[in-house]
Amino acid sequence: QGQVVESGGDLVQAGGSLTLSCTTSGLIFDDFAMGWFRQAPGKEREAVSCISKNGEDTYFEDSVKGRFTISRDNAKNTVYLQMNSLKPEDTATYVCAARSYGLGPGGMCWSKYEGDYWGQGTQVTVSS
């Protein structure tokens, strides 16, 4: 049974940086596109960034473009989300997901209703 586990969430001041990690087990990492989604209290889950199986294609939600970077290390079964210039509106639970079908239409992230494996999430809180 595949598992996805996130780490790296923390409390940080606005303007600061964090790197989230997501490590998988029980699945062939290279066969999955990976993605980061987030959910703030009272809001729906939204896609943040996704990366293709070979790491060549990436997608970023408009509000994080230029501030966040996604990367993967297939040798370590791990995907990373480097977050810079954090804003209070980035506060949310960040959830990692894996999808065997690959990226969504047009190279975007897939729907929050899809995905083969989802983690439990890691909390990111940005204070103003």
C-alpha positions as CSV (number, residue, x, y, z in Angstrom):
1,Q,0.0,0.0,0.0
2,G,1.5,3.3,-1.1
3,Q,2.0,6.1,1.4
4,V,2.8,9.8,1.1
5,V,4.2,11.7,4.0
6,E,4.8,15.4,4.2
7,S,7.2,17.3,6.5
8,G,8.7,20.8,6.9
9,G,5.7,22.8,7.9
10,D,6.3,25.6,10.5
11,L,5.4,29.0,11.7
12,V,7.3,31.7,9.8
13,Q,7.2,35.4,9.5
14,A,6.0,37.1,6.3
15,G,8.8,37.4,3.8
16,G,10.5,34.2,5.1
17,S,11.1,30.9,3.5
18,L,10.3,27.2,4.0
19,T,11.0,24.0,2.2
20,L,8.4,21.3,2.4
21,S,9.3,17.6,1.7
22,C,7.1,14.8,0.6
23,T,8.5,11.2,0.7
24,T,6.6,8.2,-0.7
25,S,6.8,4.5,0.1
26,G,5.2,1.4,-1.3
27,L,4.9,2.8,-4.8
28,I,7.2,3.3,-7.8
29,F,7.9,7.0,-7.4
30,D,9.1,7.4,-11.0
31,D,5.6,6.3,-12.2
32,F,3.8,9.2,-10.5
33,A,3.4,12.9,-11.1
34,M,3.6,14.7,-7.8
35,G,1.7,17.7,-6.6
36,W,1.2,20.1,-3.7
37,F,-2.2,21.2,-2.7
38,R,-3.3,23.5,0.2
39,Q,-6.4,24.1,2.2
40,A,-6.9,27.0,4.5
41,P,-9.7,27.1,7.1
42,G,-13.1,27.6,5.6
43,K,-11.7,27.3,2.1
44,E,-11.6,24.6,-0.5
45,R,-8.5,22.7,-1.3
46,E,-6.6,24.2,-4.2
47,A,-3.6,23.1,-6.3
48,V,-0.4,24.9,-5.6
49,S,2.2,23.2,-7.8
50,C,2.7,20.0,-9.6
51,I,5.6,18.2,-11.4
52,S,5.6,15.6,-14.0
53,K,7.0,12.1,-13.6
54,N,10.4,12.9,-15.0
55,G,10.5,16.4,-13.5
56,E,10.6,18.2,-16.9
57,D,7.2,19.9,-16.6
58,T,5.9,21.9,-13.8
59,Y,2.9,24.0,-13.0
60,F,2.4,26.8,-10.5
61,E,-0.8,28.4,-9.4
62,D,-0.8,32.1,-10.3
63,S,-0.4,33.4,-6.7
64,V,2.8,31.5,-6.1
65,K,4.5,31.9,-9.4
66,G,8.0,33.4,-9.0
67,R,7.9,32.6,-5.2
68,F,7.6,28.8,-5.1
69,T,9.8,26.2,-6.7
70,I,9.0,22.5,-7.0
71,S,11.5,19.7,-7.6
72,R,11.8,16.0,-7.2
73,D,14.6,13.6,-6.5
74,N,13.6,10.2,-7.9
75,A,16.5,8.5,-6.2
76,K,15.1,9.6,-2.8
77,N,11.4,9.1,-3.7
78,T,11.0,12.7,-2.5
79,V,9.4,15.9,-3.9
80,Y,10.2,19.3,-2.5
81,L,8.3,22.6,-2.4
82,Q,10.6,25.6,-1.8
83,M,8.6,28.6,-0.7
84,N,10.1,32.0,-0.6
85,S,8.7,35.5,0.1
86,L,5.9,33.9,2.1
87,K,2.7,35.9,2.7
88,P,0.0,35.5,5.4
89,E,-2.3,34.3,2.7
90,D,-0.1,31.3,2.1
91,T,-1.2,30.0,5.5
92,A,-2.7,26.6,5.1
93,T,-2.3,22.9,5.4
94,Y,-0.1,21.7,2.6
95,V,-1.0,18.3,1.2
96,C,1.2,16.2,-1.1
97,A,-0.4,14.0,-3.7
98,A,0.7,11.4,-6.3
99,R,-1.1,10.6,-9.6
100,S,-0.1,7.8,-11.8
101,Y,-1.8,9.3,-14.9
102,G,0.5,12.3,-14.8
103,L,-0.3,16.0,-14.9
104,G,-3.7,17.3,-15.6
105,P,-5.0,18.8,-18.9
106,G,-2.7,21.3,-20.4
107,G,0.1,20.4,-18.0
108,M,-1.8,21.7,-15.0
109,C,-2.3,20.1,-11.7
110,W,-5.1,17.6,-11.5
111,S,-8.4,18.1,-9.8
112,K,-8.6,18.0,-6.1
113,Y,-10.9,15.1,-6.6
114,E,-8.4,13.0,-8.4
115,G,-5.0,11.6,-7.4
116,D,-4.1,8.1,-6.3
117,Y,-2.4,8.9,-3.0
118,W,-2.8,11.8,-0.6
119,G,-0.8,12.7,2.5
120,Q,-2.1,13.9,5.8
121,G,-0.7,17.4,5.3
122,T,1.8,19.7,7.1
123,Q,0.8,23.0,8.5
124,V,2.3,26.2,7.3
125,T,1.5,29.4,9.2
126,V,2.8,32.8,8.0
127,S,2.6,35.6,10.5
128,S,2.3,39.2,9.5
